mmCIF file of N, CA and C in Angstrom:
data_model
loop_
_atom_site.group_PDB
_atom_site.id
_atom_site.type_symbol
_atom_site.label_atom_id
_atom_site.label_comp_id
_atom_site.label_asym_id
_atom_site.label_seq_id
_atom_site.Cartn_x
_atom_site.Cartn_y
_atom_site.Cartn_z
ATOM 1 N N MET A 235 13.265 13.087 -7.324
ATOM 2 C CA MET A 235 12.698 12.155 -6.703
ATOM 3 C C MET A 235 13.186 11.171 -7.510
ATOM 4 N N ASN A 236 13.395 9.859 -6.307
ATOM 5 C CA ASN A 236 14.399 8.671 -6.876
ATOM 6 C C ASN A 236 12.981 7.601 -6.745
ATOM 7 N N THR A 237 13.623 6.587 -7.229
ATOM 8 C CA THR A 237 12.867 5.577 -7.504
ATOM 9 C C THR A 237 12.325 5.229 -5.859
ATOM 10 N N VAL A 238 12.515 5.105 -5.314
ATOM 11 C CA VAL A 238 12.763 5.249 -3.475
ATOM 12 C C VAL A 238 11.455 5.705 -3.208
ATOM 13 N N ASN A 239 11.374 6.996 -3.487
ATOM 14 C CA ASN A 239 10.372 8.147 -3.081
ATOM 15 C C ASN A 239 9.226 8.030 -3.682
ATOM 16 N N ILE A 240 9.062 7.616 -4.822
ATOM 17 C CA ILE A 240 7.861 7.700 -5.532
ATOM 18 C C ILE A 240 7.165 6.154 -4.967
ATOM 19 N N ILE A 241 7.996 4.941 -4.877
ATOM 20 C CA ILE A 241 7.556 3.714 -4.697
ATOM 21 C C ILE A 241 6.816 3.706 -2.667
ATOM 22 N N GLU A 242 7.358 5.103 -1.903
ATOM 23 C CA GLU A 242 7.268 5.522 -0.945
ATOM 24 C C GLU A 242 5.821 5.745 -0.857
ATOM 25 N N ILE A 243 5.498 7.261 -1.898
ATOM 26 C CA ILE A 243 4.482 7.341 -1.704
ATOM 27 C C ILE A 243 3.096 6.843 -2.934
ATOM 28 N N ILE A 244 3.187 5.755 -3.403
ATOM 29 C CA ILE A 244 2.538 4.844 -3.895
ATOM 30 C C ILE A 244 2.132 3.602 -2.088
ATOM 31 N N TRP A 245 2.859 3.558 -1.627
ATOM 32 C CA TRP A 245 2.597 2.502 -0.321
ATOM 33 C C TRP A 245 1.642 4.047 0.240
ATOM 34 N N CYS A 246 2.074 4.688 0.825
ATOM 35 C CA CYS A 246 1.385 5.679 1.402
ATOM 36 C C CYS A 246 -0.173 5.931 0.975
ATOM 37 N N VAL A 247 -0.274 6.129 -0.162
ATOM 38 C CA VAL A 247 -1.660 5.906 -1.162
ATOM 39 C C VAL A 247 -2.538 4.478 -0.716
ATOM 40 N N SER A 248 -1.865 3.715 -0.929
ATOM 41 C CA SER A 248 -2.336 2.409 -1.135
ATOM 42 C C SER A 248 -2.790 1.839 0.416
ATOM 43 N N ALA A 249 -2.088 2.261 1.376
ATOM 44 C CA ALA A 249 -2.501 2.532 2.986
ATOM 45 C C ALA A 249 -3.512 3.041 3.310
ATOM 46 N N PHE A 250 -3.880 4.393 2.618
ATOM 47 C CA PHE A 250 -5.381 5.142 3.104
ATOM 48 C C PHE A 250 -6.173 4.510 2.443
ATOM 49 N N GLY A 251 -5.923 4.044 0.981
ATOM 50 C CA GLY A 251 -6.858 3.535 -0.035
ATOM 51 C C GLY A 251 -7.608 2.365 0.747
ATOM 52 N N LEU A 252 -6.310 1.605 1.397
ATOM 53 C CA LEU A 252 -6.856 0.265 1.741
ATOM 54 C C LEU A 252 -7.425 0.549 3.425
ATOM 55 N N THR A 253 -7.255 1.456 3.916
ATOM 56 C CA THR A 253 -7.922 1.821 5.294
ATOM 57 C C THR A 253 -9.537 2.258 4.641
ATOM 58 N N ALA A 254 -9.667 3.080 3.777
ATOM 59 C CA ALA A 254 -11.005 3.597 3.206
ATOM 60 C C ALA A 254 -11.807 2.443 3.082
ATOM 61 N N MET A 255 -11.460 1.599 2.109
ATOM 62 C CA MET A 255 -11.998 0.245 1.379
ATOM 63 C C MET A 255 -12.186 -0.869 2.954
ATOM 64 N N VAL A 256 -11.548 -0.754 3.941
ATOM 65 C CA VAL A 256 -12.383 -1.536 4.854
ATOM 66 C C VAL A 256 -13.306 -0.965 5.633
ATOM 67 N N LEU A 257 -13.189 0.121 5.433
ATOM 68 C CA LEU A 257 -14.574 1.286 6.478
ATOM 69 C C LEU A 257 -15.753 1.267 5.411
ATOM 70 N N LEU A 258 -15.382 0.732 4.252
ATOM 71 C CA LEU A 258 -16.703 0.727 3.506
ATOM 72 C C LEU A 258 -17.325 -0.588 3.330
ATOM 73 N N HIS A 259 -16.586 -1.551 3.431
ATOM 74 C CA HIS A 259 -17.058 -2.572 3.872
ATOM 75 C C HIS A 259 -18.400 -2.644 4.998
ATOM 76 N N SER A 260 -19.459 -3.470 4.891
ATOM 77 C CA SER A 260 -20.639 -3.715 5.695
ATOM 78 C C SER A 260 -20.671 -5.181 6.159
ATOM 79 N N PRO A 261 -20.657 -5.294 6.970
ATOM 80 C CA PRO A 261 -20.653 -6.598 7.215
ATOM 81 C C PRO A 261 -22.161 -7.592 8.130
ATOM 82 N N LYS A 262 -22.746 -6.285 8.572
ATOM 83 C CA LYS A 262 -24.045 -6.574 8.356
ATOM 84 C C LYS A 262 -25.126 -5.289 8.258
ATOM 85 N N GLY A 263 -24.586 -4.208 8.780
ATOM 86 C CA GLY A 263 -25.658 -2.908 8.518
ATOM 87 C C GLY A 263 -25.217 -2.363 7.452
ATOM 88 N N ASP A 264 -25.374 -1.459 7.021
ATOM 89 C CA ASP A 264 -24.715 -0.605 5.892
ATOM 90 C C ASP A 264 -23.593 -0.154 5.730
ATOM 91 N N GLY A 265 -22.503 0.252 7.217
ATOM 92 C CA GLY A 265 -21.441 0.449 7.302
ATOM 93 C C GLY A 265 -21.245 1.761 6.942
ATOM 94 N N LEU A 266 -20.132 2.779 6.691
ATOM 95 C CA LEU A 266 -19.683 3.345 6.395
ATOM 96 C C LEU A 266 -20.071 3.780 4.676
ATOM 97 N N GLY A 267 -20.256 2.587 4.066
ATOM 98 C CA GLY A 267 -21.062 2.398 2.343
ATOM 99 C C GLY A 267 -22.414 3.768 2.705
ATOM 100 N N GLY A 268 -22.875 3.283 3.252
ATOM 101 C CA GLY A 268 -24.563 4.249 3.181
ATOM 102 C C GLY A 268 -24.747 5.650 3.318
ATOM 103 N N ILE A 269 -23.220 5.974 3.918
ATOM 104 C CA ILE A 269 -23.032 7.730 3.695
ATOM 105 C C ILE A 269 -23.485 8.125 2.537
ATOM 106 N N GLY A 270 -22.324 7.485 1.730
ATOM 107 C CA GLY A 270 -22.214 8.643 0.399
ATOM 108 C C GLY A 270 -23.076 7.923 -0.563
ATOM 109 N N GLY A 271 -24.195 7.132 -0.176
ATOM 110 C CA GLY A 271 -25.436 6.265 -1.112
ATOM 111 C C GLY A 271 -24.572 5.433 -2.242
ATOM 112 N N GLN A 272 -23.239 4.404 -1.443
ATOM 113 C CA GLN A 272 -22.656 3.950 -2.357
ATOM 114 C C GLN A 272 -23.727 2.564 -2.989
ATOM 115 N N ALA A 273 -24.699 2.086 -2.542
ATOM 116 C CA ALA A 273 -25.302 1.599 -3.076
ATOM 117 C C ALA A 273 -26.064 1.843 -4.341
ATOM 118 N N GLN A 274 -26.342 2.681 -4.464
ATOM 119 C CA GLN A 274 -26.904 2.940 -5.613
ATOM 120 C C GLN A 274 -26.048 3.381 -7.096
ATOM 121 N N LEU A 275 -24.705 3.288 -6.903
ATOM 122 C CA LEU A 275 -23.761 3.183 -7.535
ATOM 123 C C LEU A 275 -23.828 1.644 -8.655
ATOM 124 N N PHE A 276 -24.241 0.728 -7.879
ATOM 125 C CA PHE A 276 -24.236 -0.250 -8.365
ATOM 126 C C PHE A 276 -25.249 -0.739 -8.799
ATOM 127 N N SER A 277 -25.962 -1.936 -9.669
ATOM 128 C CA SER A 277 -26.963 -2.901 -9.992
ATOM 129 C C SER A 277 -27.667 -3.582 -8.686
ATOM 130 N N SER A 278 -26.622 -4.176 -7.873
ATOM 131 C CA SER A 278 -27.384 -5.023 -7.179
ATOM 132 C C SER A 278 -26.003 -5.222 -5.996
ATOM 133 N N THR A 279 -26.937 -5.182 -4.345
ATOM 134 C CA THR A 279 -25.812 -5.213 -3.460
ATOM 135 C C THR A 279 -24.583 -6.592 -3.403
ATOM 136 N N LYS A 280 -24.912 -6.902 -4.257
ATOM 137 C CA LYS A 280 -23.956 -8.445 -4.403
ATOM 138 C C LYS A 280 -22.476 -7.996 -5.567
ATOM 139 N N SER A 281 -23.305 -7.061 -6.387
ATOM 140 C CA SER A 281 -22.167 -6.725 -7.137
ATOM 141 C C SER A 281 -20.863 -5.623 -6.672
ATOM 142 N N ALA A 282 -22.047 -4.733 -5.760
ATOM 143 C CA ALA A 282 -20.918 -3.938 -5.349
ATOM 144 C C ALA A 282 -19.810 -4.403 -3.834
ATOM 145 N N GLU A 283 -20.609 -5.434 -3.706
ATOM 146 C CA GLU A 283 -20.132 -6.217 -2.571
ATOM 147 C C GLU A 283 -18.641 -6.502 -3.155
ATOM 148 N N SER A 284 -18.881 -7.413 -4.157
ATOM 149 C CA SER A 284 -17.849 -8.151 -5.106
ATOM 150 C C SER A 284 -16.649 -6.899 -5.323
ATOM 151 N N SER A 285 -17.073 -6.218 -5.802
ATOM 152 C CA SER A 285 -16.359 -4.850 -6.636
ATOM 153 C C SER A 285 -15.360 -4.458 -5.227
ATOM 154 N N LEU A 286 -16.291 -4.277 -4.284
ATOM 155 C CA LEU A 286 -15.169 -3.814 -2.701
ATOM 156 C C LEU A 286 -14.215 -4.736 -2.530
ATOM 157 N N ASN A 287 -14.718 -5.859 -2.929
ATOM 158 C CA ASN A 287 -13.810 -6.848 -1.991
ATOM 159 C C ASN A 287 -12.675 -7.070 -2.988
ATOM 160 N N ARG A 288 -11.981 -6.955 -4.174
ATOM 161 C CA ARG A 288 -11.305 -7.225 -5.526
ATOM 162 C C ARG A 288 -10.392 -5.784 -5.273
ATOM 163 N N VAL A 289 -11.433 -4.725 -4.918
ATOM 164 C CA VAL A 289 -10.126 -3.566 -4.327
ATOM 165 C C VAL A 289 -9.577 -3.399 -3.972
ATOM 166 N N THR A 290 -10.499 -4.227 -2.315
ATOM 167 C CA THR A 290 -9.595 -4.481 -1.129
ATOM 168 C C THR A 290 -8.776 -4.827 -1.226
ATOM 169 N N TRP A 291 -8.739 -6.497 -1.880
ATOM 170 C CA TRP A 291 -7.972 -7.321 -1.948
ATOM 171 C C TRP A 291 -6.420 -6.478 -2.976
ATOM 172 N N GLY A 292 -7.004 -6.021 -4.241
ATOM 173 C CA GLY A 292 -5.579 -5.707 -4.613
ATOM 174 C C GLY A 292 -4.909 -4.319 -3.761
ATOM 175 N N LEU A 293 -5.635 -3.481 -3.384
ATOM 176 C CA LEU A 293 -4.638 -2.656 -2.193
ATOM 177 C C LEU A 293 -4.026 -3.132 -1.306
ATOM 178 N N PHE A 294 -4.289 -3.953 -0.763
ATOM 179 C CA PHE A 294 -3.974 -5.044 0.304
ATOM 180 C C PHE A 294 -2.549 -6.017 -0.467
ATOM 181 N N LEU A 295 -2.755 -6.454 -1.553
ATOM 182 C CA LEU A 295 -1.544 -7.014 -2.384
ATOM 183 C C LEU A 295 -0.211 -6.146 -2.851
ATOM 184 N N VAL A 296 -0.926 -4.671 -3.045
ATOM 185 C CA VAL A 296 0.070 -3.700 -3.246
ATOM 186 C C VAL A 296 0.747 -3.269 -1.845
ATOM 187 N N PHE A 297 -0.223 -3.015 -0.901
ATOM 188 C CA PHE A 297 0.487 -2.485 -0.126
ATOM 189 C C PHE A 297 1.526 -3.343 0.847
ATOM 190 N N ILE A 298 1.395 -4.867 1.290
ATOM 191 C CA ILE A 298 1.881 -5.414 1.751
ATOM 192 C C ILE A 298 3.832 -5.795 0.544
ATOM 193 N N THR A 299 2.901 -6.203 -0.771
ATOM 194 C CA THR A 299 4.008 -5.801 -1.476
ATOM 195 C C THR A 299 5.455 -4.860 -1.382
ATOM 196 N N LEU A 300 4.588 -3.702 -1.152
ATOM 197 C CA LEU A 300 5.883 -2.912 -1.232
ATOM 198 C C LEU A 300 6.205 -2.414 0.669
ATOM 199 N N THR A 301 4.852 -2.718 1.250
ATOM 200 C CA THR A 301 6.036 -2.961 2.438
ATOM 201 C C THR A 301 7.177 -3.864 2.561
ATOM 202 N N ILE A 302 7.114 -5.274 1.750
ATOM 203 C CA ILE A 302 8.290 -5.985 1.902
ATOM 204 C C ILE A 302 9.780 -5.756 1.375
ATOM 205 N N ILE A 303 9.221 -4.589 0.251
ATOM 206 C CA ILE A 303 10.225 -4.505 -0.859
ATOM 207 C C ILE A 303 11.063 -3.136 -0.187
ATOM 208 N N LEU A 304 10.455 -2.299 0.476
ATOM 209 C CA LEU A 304 10.947 -1.240 1.600
ATOM 210 C C LEU A 304 11.160 -1.884 2.471
ATOM 211 N N SER A 305 10.847 -2.548 3.149
ATOM 212 C CA SER A 305 11.824 -2.869 4.755
ATOM 213 C C SER A 305 12.979 -3.506 4.087
ATOM 214 N N ALA A 306 12.894 -4.343 3.360
ATOM 215 C CA ALA A 306 13.809 -5.516 2.640
ATOM 216 C C ALA A 306 15.579 -4.410 2.548
ATOM 217 N N GLY A 307 15.086 -3.183 1.803
ATOM 218 C CA GLY A 307 15.879 -2.465 1.484
ATOM 219 C C GLY A 307 16.921 -3.002 -0.211
ATOM 220 N N TRP A 308 15.662 -3.650 -0.513
ATOM 221 C CA TRP A 308 16.424 -3.914 -1.826
ATOM 222 C C TRP A 308 16.643 -3.245 -3.080
ATOM 223 N N LEU A 309 15.945 -1.842 -2.877
ATOM 224 C CA LEU A 309 15.835 -0.483 -3.465
ATOM 225 C C LEU A 309 17.054 0.352 -3.487
ATOM 226 N N THR A 310 17.382 -0.036 -2.527
ATOM 227 C CA THR A 310 18.607 1.279 -1.763
ATOM 228 C C THR A 310 20.125 0.032 -2.399
ATOM 229 N N THR A 311 21.367 1.365 -2.740
ATOM 230 C CA THR A 311 22.170 0.397 -3.043
ATOM 231 C C THR A 311 23.095 0.854 -1.851
ATOM 232 N N ALA A 312 23.379 -0.042 -1.768
ATOM 233 C CA ALA A 312 24.795 -0.288 -0.119
ATOM 234 C C ALA A 312 25.884 1.098 -0.569
ATOM 235 N N PRO A 313 26.405 1.540 0.691
ATOM 236 C CA PRO A 313 27.759 2.919 -0.148
ATOM 237 C C PRO A 313 28.664 1.865 -0.178
ATOM 238 N N VAL A 314 29.598 2.673 -1.260
ATOM 239 C CA VAL A 314 30.847 1.931 -1.277
ATOM 240 C C VAL A 314 31.633 2.598 -0.227
ATOM 241 N N PRO A 315 32.312 1.437 0.417
ATOM 242 C CA PRO A 315 33.350 1.842 1.355
ATOM 243 C C PRO A 315 34.678 2.609 0.894
ATOM 244 N N VAL A 316 34.971 3.689 1.898
ATOM 245 C CA VAL A 316 36.012 4.537 1.312
ATOM 246 C C VAL A 316 37.192 4.263 2.034
ATOM 247 N N ALA A 317 38.617 3.558 1.586
ATOM 248 C CA ALA A 317 39.596 3.282 1.949
ATOM 249 C C ALA A 317 40.374 4.469 2.696
ATOM 250 N N ALA A 318 40.618 4.169 3.718
ATOM 251 C CA ALA A 318 40.981 5.008 4.931
ATOM 252 C C ALA A 318 42.800 5.293 4.175
ATOM 253 N N PRO A 319 42.832 6.913 4.422
ATOM 254 C CA PRO A 319 44.241 7.045 4.113
ATOM 255 C C PRO A 319 45.327 6.294 4.741
ATOM 256 N N PRO A 320 46.597 6.110 3.887
ATOM 257 C CA PRO A 320 47.675 5.200 5.178
ATOM 258 C C PRO A 320 48.155 6.176 6.386
ATOM 259 N N VAL A 321 48.339 4.992 7.457
ATOM 260 C CA VAL A 321 48.853 6.057 8.628
ATOM 261 C C VAL A 321 50.017 5.864 8.508
ATOM 262 N N VAL A 322 50.665 7.079 8.685
ATOM 263 C CA VAL A 322 52.443 7.570 8.763
ATOM 264 C C VAL A 322 52.812 7.659 10.233
ATOM 265 N N VAL A 323 53.678 6.737 10.713
ATOM 266 C CA VAL A 323 54.079 6.547 11.592
ATOM 267 C C VAL A 323 55.375 6.957 11.928
ATOM 268 N N PRO A 324 55.858 8.193 13.009
ATOM 269 C CA PRO A 324 57.125 8.598 12.810
ATOM 270 C C PRO A 324 57.802 8.219 13.628
#
């Protein structure tokens, strides 16, 4: 496993984590956060929403940063051109 493979794995994990965090947000109702009893994990809903926002923004920054790095190709090295053998004309 090289560096690019490890970065791609982190990128995929951050994509799935970001998707889960967005689904846990509750704009007006409980959202999907009410399924697992998420409100009981924190002392108040303001604390839960604040923590959820921080995790979501952190995953967003990781995802966008890795997307830019992977798409720009900054981690791959360009192949060294091989000189063609000389052509002998009879």
